[in-house]
Short mmCIF file of C-alpha atoms in Angstrom, two decimals:
data_model
loop_
_atom_site.label_atom_id
_atom_site.label_comp_id
_atom_site.label_asym_id
_atom_site.label_seq_id
_atom_site.Cartn_x
_atom_site.Cartn_y
_atom_site.Cartn_z
CA MET A 1 -37.75 -27.73 22.24
CA ARG A 2 -36.16 -24.36 22.87
CA PHE A 3 -32.82 -25.53 21.50
CA ARG A 4 -34.56 -26.91 18.40
CA PHE A 5 -36.31 -23.58 17.84
CA MET A 6 -33.05 -21.66 18.14
CA PHE A 7 -31.33 -24.07 15.76
CA TRP A 8 -33.96 -23.62 13.06
CA ALA A 9 -34.03 -19.86 13.59
CA ILE A 10 -30.27 -19.60 13.17
CA LEU A 11 -30.35 -21.90 10.14
CA GLY A 12 -33.10 -19.80 8.60
CA LEU A 13 -31.14 -16.60 9.10
CA ALA A 14 -28.07 -18.23 7.58
CA VAL A 15 -30.04 -19.31 4.51
CA LEU A 16 -31.53 -15.84 4.08
CA SER A 17 -28.12 -14.23 4.50
CA ALA A 18 -26.57 -16.61 1.99
CA ALA A 19 -29.37 -15.91 -0.45
CA GLY A 20 -28.81 -12.17 -0.04
CA VAL A 21 -25.06 -12.47 -0.57
CA GLY A 22 -25.64 -14.71 -3.57
CA ALA A 23 -28.03 -12.19 -5.11
CA TRP A 24 -25.50 -9.41 -4.57
CA ILE A 25 -22.66 -11.42 -6.10
CA ALA A 26 -24.86 -12.15 -9.14
CA THR A 27 -25.09 -8.41 -9.81
CA LEU A 28 -21.30 -8.03 -10.01
CA PRO A 29 -19.58 -7.95 -13.39
CA PRO A 30 -17.26 -10.73 -14.58
CA ALA A 31 -13.52 -10.24 -14.70
CA SER A 32 -12.42 -7.88 -17.44
CA VAL A 33 -9.30 -7.02 -19.38
CA ALA A 34 -8.42 -3.43 -20.21
CA VAL A 35 -5.60 -1.72 -22.06
CA ALA A 36 -3.80 1.28 -20.61
CA PRO A 37 -4.03 4.25 -22.98
CA PRO A 38 -0.89 6.27 -23.67
CA VAL A 39 -0.08 9.35 -21.61
CA PRO A 40 0.80 12.51 -23.58
CA GLN A 41 4.41 13.57 -23.08
CA ALA A 42 3.24 17.06 -22.17
CA GLU A 43 1.34 15.62 -19.20
CA THR A 44 4.42 13.74 -17.99
CA ASP A 45 6.57 16.85 -18.41
CA ALA A 46 4.08 18.91 -16.41
CA MET A 47 4.13 16.35 -13.58
CA LEU A 48 7.93 16.30 -13.49
CA ASP A 49 7.98 20.08 -13.42
CA MET A 50 5.50 20.19 -10.53
CA LEU A 51 7.58 17.62 -8.63
CA LYS A 52 10.75 19.72 -8.72
CA PRO A 53 12.05 20.43 -5.20
CA PRO A 54 10.10 23.42 -3.89
CA LYS A 55 12.63 24.56 -1.25
CA ARG A 56 15.97 22.80 -0.84
CA ALA A 57 18.51 21.64 -3.40
CA ARG A 58 18.65 18.36 -1.47
CA PRO A 59 15.03 18.03 -0.42
CA LEU A 60 13.59 16.77 2.84
CA VAL A 61 10.96 14.03 2.54
CA ALA A 62 8.67 13.15 5.45
CA ILE A 63 6.60 9.95 5.43
CA VAL A 64 3.81 10.19 7.99
CA GLY A 65 1.78 7.41 9.61
CA ILE A 66 -0.50 6.76 12.55
CA ASN A 67 0.72 4.35 15.18
CA ASP A 68 -2.12 1.85 15.19
CA ALA A 69 -2.63 1.03 11.49
CA THR A 70 -0.75 2.41 8.48
CA GLU A 71 -0.47 0.51 5.20
CA LEU A 72 2.73 -1.49 5.04
CA THR A 73 3.89 -0.98 1.45
CA ASP A 74 2.73 2.64 1.28
CA TYR A 75 4.93 3.43 4.31
CA LEU A 76 8.06 1.36 3.62
CA LEU A 77 8.47 1.51 -0.18
CA PRO A 78 8.84 5.31 -0.48
CA TYR A 79 11.42 5.21 2.32
CA GLY A 80 13.40 2.32 0.86
CA ILE A 81 13.32 3.57 -2.74
CA LEU A 82 14.27 7.16 -1.94
CA LYS A 83 17.02 6.05 0.45
CA ARG A 84 18.63 3.80 -2.16
CA ALA A 85 18.50 6.71 -4.64
CA ASP A 86 20.28 9.00 -2.15
CA VAL A 87 18.76 12.15 -3.64
CA ALA A 88 16.97 13.41 -0.52
CA GLU A 89 16.89 13.32 3.25
CA VAL A 90 14.11 10.92 4.25
CA VAL A 91 12.45 10.56 7.65
CA SER A 92 9.65 8.27 8.79
CA LEU A 93 7.17 9.85 11.18
CA ALA A 94 4.41 8.81 13.54
CA THR A 95 1.71 10.89 15.16
CA GLY A 96 2.62 9.65 18.64
CA PRO A 97 5.41 7.91 20.55
CA GLY A 98 6.04 4.21 20.11
CA PRO A 99 6.07 1.88 17.12
CA VAL A 100 3.93 2.04 14.00
CA ARG A 101 1.84 -1.08 13.52
CA LEU A 102 1.57 -1.62 9.81
CA PHE A 103 -1.31 -3.26 7.96
CA PRO A 104 -1.58 -6.09 7.02
CA ALA A 105 1.78 -7.10 8.57
CA LEU A 106 4.95 -5.91 10.33
CA THR A 107 5.69 -3.33 13.00
CA VAL A 108 8.40 -0.68 12.71
CA GLN A 109 10.00 2.00 14.83
CA PRO A 110 9.68 5.44 13.14
CA ASP A 111 12.51 7.95 13.09
CA MET A 112 10.57 10.51 15.11
CA ILE A 113 7.12 11.86 15.97
CA ILE A 114 5.62 14.80 14.09
CA ALA A 115 6.13 17.17 17.06
CA ALA A 116 9.87 16.46 17.04
CA PHE A 117 9.97 16.92 13.26
CA ASP A 118 8.29 20.32 13.56
CA ALA A 119 10.78 21.39 16.22
CA ALA A 120 13.74 20.28 14.08
CA HIS A 121 12.35 21.62 10.79
CA PRO A 122 10.12 24.64 11.45
CA GLN A 123 10.17 25.55 7.76
CA GLY A 124 8.53 22.21 6.95
CA ALA A 125 9.31 19.40 4.53
CA ASP A 126 9.76 19.64 0.78
CA TYR A 127 7.60 16.56 0.25
CA VAL A 128 5.14 14.82 2.54
CA ILE A 129 4.16 11.24 1.66
CA VAL A 130 0.79 10.11 2.99
CA PRO A 131 0.13 6.33 3.09
CA ALA A 132 -3.27 4.71 3.52
CA MET A 133 -4.36 4.69 7.16
CA SER A 134 -7.11 3.02 9.15
CA ARG A 135 -8.66 6.46 9.73
CA ASP A 136 -9.02 9.13 7.06
CA ASP A 137 -9.74 11.88 9.58
CA ASP A 138 -7.11 11.48 12.29
CA PRO A 139 -6.97 15.00 13.79
CA ALA A 140 -3.20 15.00 14.29
CA VAL A 141 -2.55 13.97 10.68
CA ILE A 142 -5.14 16.34 9.20
CA GLY A 143 -3.84 19.36 11.09
CA TRP A 144 -0.21 18.53 10.33
CA LEU A 145 -0.87 18.03 6.59
CA ARG A 146 -2.61 21.40 6.35
CA ASP A 147 0.31 23.04 8.13
CA GLN A 148 2.87 21.39 5.84
CA ALA A 149 0.91 22.40 2.74
CA GLU A 150 0.79 26.00 3.97
CA LYS A 151 4.57 25.88 4.37
CA GLY A 152 4.91 24.90 0.72
CA ALA A 153 5.38 21.12 0.86
CA THR A 154 4.32 19.00 -2.08
CA ILE A 155 1.84 16.44 -0.74
CA ILE A 156 1.89 12.90 -2.18
CA GLY A 157 -1.06 10.67 -1.28
CA ILE A 158 -0.19 7.01 -1.93
CA CYS A 159 -3.09 4.62 -2.59
CA ALA A 160 -5.96 5.28 -0.13
CA GLY A 161 -3.75 7.90 1.49
CA ALA A 162 -5.42 10.12 -1.12
CA LYS A 163 -8.55 9.95 1.06
CA VAL A 164 -6.57 11.39 3.97
CA VAL A 165 -5.35 14.21 1.72
CA ALA A 166 -8.94 14.84 0.62
CA ALA A 167 -10.15 14.85 4.24
CA ALA A 168 -7.57 17.56 4.95
CA GLY A 169 -9.22 19.68 2.25
CA LEU A 170 -6.13 19.65 0.04
CA LEU A 171 -7.87 18.19 -3.01
CA ASN A 172 -10.74 20.64 -3.18
CA GLY A 173 -11.53 21.26 -6.85
CA LYS A 174 -8.47 19.33 -8.02
CA ARG A 175 -7.89 16.29 -10.22
CA ALA A 176 -6.92 13.12 -8.38
CA THR A 177 -7.05 9.34 -8.20
CA THR A 178 -6.95 6.66 -5.50
CA HIS A 179 -7.21 2.89 -5.01
CA TRP A 180 -10.03 1.52 -7.16
CA TYR A 181 -11.98 0.25 -4.15
CA TYR A 182 -12.21 3.71 -2.58
CA LEU A 183 -13.29 5.85 -5.53
CA ASP A 184 -16.86 6.21 -4.24
CA ARG A 185 -15.55 7.00 -0.76
CA MET A 186 -13.39 9.76 -2.24
CA ARG A 187 -16.45 11.29 -3.88
CA LYS A 188 -18.22 11.37 -0.53
CA ILE A 189 -15.25 12.90 1.30
CA ASP A 190 -14.98 15.72 -1.23
CA PRO A 191 -17.51 15.91 -4.07
CA THR A 192 -15.44 18.63 -5.76
CA VAL A 193 -12.56 16.23 -6.55
CA ALA A 194 -12.33 15.34 -10.25
CA LEU A 195 -11.33 11.67 -10.33
CA VAL A 196 -9.14 10.84 -13.33
CA PRO A 197 -9.31 7.31 -14.83
CA ASP A 198 -6.49 5.46 -16.57
CA ARG A 199 -3.71 7.23 -14.66
CA ARG A 200 -1.49 5.55 -12.08
CA MET A 201 -0.62 8.95 -10.65
CA VAL A 202 -2.21 12.39 -11.01
CA ALA A 203 -0.61 15.76 -10.20
CA ASP A 204 -2.49 19.00 -9.62
CA GLU A 205 -1.30 22.19 -7.91
CA GLY A 206 1.13 20.85 -5.37
CA VAL A 207 -0.62 17.52 -4.72
CA VAL A 208 0.06 14.10 -6.25
CA THR A 209 -2.27 11.13 -5.75
CA THR A 210 -1.87 7.54 -6.91
CA THR A 211 -3.83 4.38 -7.49
CA GLY A 212 -3.38 1.27 -5.34
CA ILE A 213 -0.51 0.02 -3.22
CA THR A 214 2.13 -0.86 -5.83
CA ALA A 215 1.80 2.58 -7.49
CA SER A 216 4.30 3.78 -4.90
CA MET A 217 7.06 2.25 -7.06
CA PRO A 218 6.55 4.28 -10.27
CA THR A 219 5.62 7.37 -8.27
CA MET A 220 8.89 7.33 -6.34
CA LEU A 221 10.82 6.85 -9.59
CA MET A 222 9.01 9.84 -11.06
CA LEU A 223 9.97 11.83 -7.96
CA ILE A 224 13.61 10.75 -8.26
CA GLU A 225 13.63 11.83 -11.90
CA ALA A 226 12.22 15.23 -10.92
CA ILE A 227 14.72 15.73 -8.07
CA ALA A 228 17.80 14.41 -9.89
CA ASP A 229 17.52 13.38 -13.53
CA ARG A 230 16.38 10.59 -15.84
CA ALA A 231 19.69 8.74 -15.54
CA LYS A 232 19.39 8.46 -11.75
CA ALA A 233 15.79 7.24 -12.02
CA GLU A 234 16.85 4.64 -14.61
CA ALA A 235 19.61 3.38 -12.32
CA VAL A 236 17.23 2.98 -9.38
CA ALA A 237 14.63 1.36 -11.64
CA ARG A 238 17.17 -1.24 -12.74
CA ASP A 239 18.02 -1.92 -9.11
CA LEU A 240 14.32 -2.44 -8.36
CA GLY A 241 13.68 -4.53 -11.49
CA ILE A 242 11.21 -2.05 -13.00
CA ALA A 243 11.19 -1.36 -16.73
CA THR A 244 8.87 1.67 -16.95
CA TRP A 245 7.37 4.14 -14.51
CA ASP A 246 5.07 6.46 -16.42
CA ALA A 247 1.47 7.21 -15.44
CA ARG A 248 -0.19 4.65 -17.75
CA HIS A 249 -2.88 2.59 -16.05
CA ALA A 250 -5.77 0.40 -17.19
CA SER A 251 -8.40 1.41 -14.65
CA GLY A 252 -11.03 -0.83 -16.19
CA ALA A 253 -9.07 -3.92 -15.14
CA PHE A 254 -9.42 -3.05 -11.45
CA ARG A 255 -12.91 -3.20 -9.99
CA LEU A 256 -15.12 -5.33 -7.79
CA THR A 257 -15.94 -8.41 -9.87
CA ARG A 258 -17.77 -11.67 -9.37
CA PRO A 259 -14.57 -13.80 -9.32
CA PHE A 260 -12.97 -11.43 -6.80
CA ALA A 261 -15.97 -11.48 -4.45
CA THR A 262 -16.55 -15.25 -4.64
CA THR A 263 -12.86 -16.02 -4.02
CA VAL A 264 -12.66 -13.69 -1.02
CA LEU A 265 -15.87 -15.15 0.39
CA ALA A 266 -14.73 -18.75 -0.09
CA ASN A 267 -11.32 -18.08 1.45
CA ARG A 268 -12.82 -16.26 4.44
CA LEU A 269 -15.36 -19.00 5.10
CA ALA A 270 -12.67 -21.70 5.10
CA LEU A 271 -11.86 -21.04 8.77
CA TRP A 272 -10.13 -24.40 9.13
CA ASN A 273 -7.72 -23.59 6.31
CA ARG A 274 -5.69 -20.66 7.70
CA GLU A 275 -1.89 -20.47 7.76
CA GLU A 276 0.52 -18.33 9.70
CA LEU A 277 3.62 -17.98 7.55
CA GLY A 278 6.98 -16.90 8.94
CA ILE A 279 9.34 -14.33 7.44
CA GLY A 280 12.75 -14.40 9.05
CA LEU A 281 14.25 -10.96 9.65
CA ALA A 282 17.95 -10.40 9.05
CA PRO A 283 20.09 -7.26 9.40
CA GLY A 284 20.64 -5.49 6.08
CA MET A 285 17.70 -7.14 4.33
CA ASP A 286 15.98 -5.21 1.55
CA GLU A 287 13.00 -3.37 3.04
CA VAL A 288 11.31 -2.98 -0.37
CA SER A 289 11.29 -6.74 -0.98
CA LEU A 290 10.28 -7.34 2.64
CA ALA A 291 7.29 -5.02 2.34
CA LEU A 292 6.06 -6.41 -0.99
CA VAL A 293 6.41 -10.07 0.05
CA ALA A 294 4.84 -9.63 3.50
CA ASP A 295 2.01 -7.56 2.05
CA ALA A 296 1.21 -10.10 -0.66
CA TRP A 297 1.20 -13.16 1.63
CA SER A 298 -1.04 -11.31 4.08
CA ARG A 299 -3.73 -10.52 1.49
CA THR A 300 -4.72 -14.04 0.43
CA TYR A 301 -7.49 -14.42 3.03
CA ARG A 302 -5.80 -17.77 3.63
CA SER A 303 -2.51 -16.70 5.21
CA HIS A 304 -0.81 -14.05 7.28
CA ALA A 305 2.88 -13.18 7.37
CA THR A 306 4.49 -13.08 10.82
CA SER A 307 8.00 -11.71 11.25
CA HIS A 308 10.49 -13.44 13.52
CA ALA A 309 14.10 -12.87 14.53
CA SER A 310 16.60 -14.38 16.91
CA SER A 311 16.39 -11.29 19.12
CA GLY A 312 15.62 -7.59 19.24
CA VAL A 313 14.94 -4.97 16.60
CA VAL A 314 16.32 -5.67 13.10
CA GLU A 315 17.61 -2.84 10.91
CA THR A 316 17.11 -3.16 7.16
CA ARG A 317 19.40 -2.14 4.31
CA ASN A 318 18.37 1.51 4.50
CA GLY A 319 17.71 1.91 8.20
CA ILE A 320 14.11 0.76 8.76
CA ARG A 321 13.95 -0.70 12.26
CA VAL A 322 11.59 -3.69 12.21
CA ILE A 323 10.24 -5.00 15.50
CA PRO A 324 9.76 -8.78 15.11
CA ASP A 325 6.39 -10.25 15.97
CA ARG A 326 8.24 -13.10 17.63
CA SER A 327 11.78 -13.22 19.00
CA GLY A 328 13.86 -16.32 19.36
CA ALA A 329 11.24 -18.43 17.64
CA THR A 330 11.98 -21.24 15.24
CA TRP A 331 9.62 -21.69 12.34
CA PRO A 332 8.48 -24.90 10.65
CA GLU A 333 10.15 -25.27 7.28
CA GLU A 334 6.87 -25.83 5.43
CA ARG A 335 5.48 -22.51 6.68
CA ARG A 336 8.49 -20.32 5.98
CA VAL A 337 8.43 -17.78 3.17
CA SER A 338 11.41 -15.90 1.80
CA ILE A 339 11.78 -12.31 0.64
CA LEU A 340 13.86 -13.83 -2.18
CA PRO A 341 17.09 -11.89 -1.61
CA ASP A 342 18.54 -13.21 -4.86
CA SER A 343 15.85 -11.30 -6.80
CA LYS A 344 15.26 -7.62 -7.40
CA PRO A 345 12.23 -6.32 -5.43
CA ALA A 346 9.77 -6.21 -8.35
CA GLU A 347 10.90 -9.70 -9.36
CA ALA A 348 10.45 -10.86 -5.76
CA LEU A 349 6.83 -9.70 -5.90
CA ASP A 350 6.24 -11.58 -9.17
CA ARG A 351 7.85 -14.73 -7.75
CA THR A 352 5.76 -14.40 -4.60
CA LEU A 353 2.57 -14.17 -6.65
CA ASP A 354 3.67 -17.31 -8.50
CA ALA A 355 4.21 -19.03 -5.14
CA ILE A 356 0.73 -17.98 -4.00
CA THR A 357 -0.68 -19.52 -7.17
CA ALA A 358 1.13 -22.77 -6.46
CA ARG A 359 -0.12 -22.82 -2.86
CA TYR A 360 -3.67 -21.51 -3.17
CA GLY A 361 -4.54 -21.24 -6.87
CA ALA A 362 -4.69 -18.54 -9.53
CA ARG A 363 -7.96 -17.04 -8.27
CA THR A 364 -6.40 -16.20 -4.91
CA THR A 365 -3.38 -14.70 -6.67
CA ASN A 366 -5.72 -12.51 -8.70
CA VAL A 367 -7.35 -11.34 -5.46
CA VAL A 368 -3.94 -10.33 -4.09
CA ALA A 369 -2.91 -8.52 -7.29
CA MET A 370 -6.28 -6.74 -7.39
CA GLN A 371 -5.90 -5.51 -3.81
CA MET A 372 -2.38 -4.29 -4.55
CA GLU A 373 -3.63 -2.81 -7.86
CA TYR A 374 -0.68 -4.48 -9.50
CA PRO A 375 -0.73 -4.69 -13.32
CA ARG A 376 0.88 -8.05 -14.01
#
């Protein structure tokens, strides 16, 4: 009798919960298409001017992360793109000793901790890149960002890293943007921030903020153009497989919609239908392609990318030291995914999204692209 009562009670709660979720989903808008408006040349020129190196002829760029959860693409893409451009000294930092566990996949060994950076460079960095982190208010990051800003560094908040910049008080009264999902959160962190729609990146008084994850690509190209020149940025863009890198963005195409919510819910509820996919690590591999491919496969709500290598830490093309999730492990052929080394990084992302469509369907691919705020 008691078991029967518990069964019906649990079933009743499940029905009520489902009804509530269904009612919420019904309030969401359908998928929409939007067109990115043009950006005035004067606005682009002003951003390039603000991004000029503030201190050194060959600037110093610091990419900071917390050890327990820093966004994968936000952390690795700026490093890989700036390193291949060879226009600046670039260092990856962590708040504490040990590796940086990236989200939603991979683990890397940073170049140094912020205390060691401060000792080596008491005058501070020229640029500080702030990825999305699991905590917006990490005391070590907040204090360090304020100190770097006081020393004259240009602060660049990638994706939801803009929330960290706002939490540090560096966006007070300024124009900014962030990942579409966190716009309301940004308003709560600092109500004085003026959020700008239809811009993939926004610059205001020594601070640059961007929209979602893949905005790190055009933002780094804009930075390269400001540090070096247009020709250097064009050369790096060709190497990446990117045609344009201005601030155009169709914000209206990125929002919480009914198809997005229903696909995420369906994929999460299919507990029996999960896959662990293996990415083999190899010395000299392209860290930009690695980051984009691992990030995409780990955002389907059906799969997760696990790195594996024959042994030890693997160093990428530009010196990122990746710690494999598994060493000496073989991986079933049907569950291996490639970073597509025969493709340029942006092409590798497009081919990966096509592979996700073939494996899980177009709706899941749209969920991945929406999370990465990737205009396909």
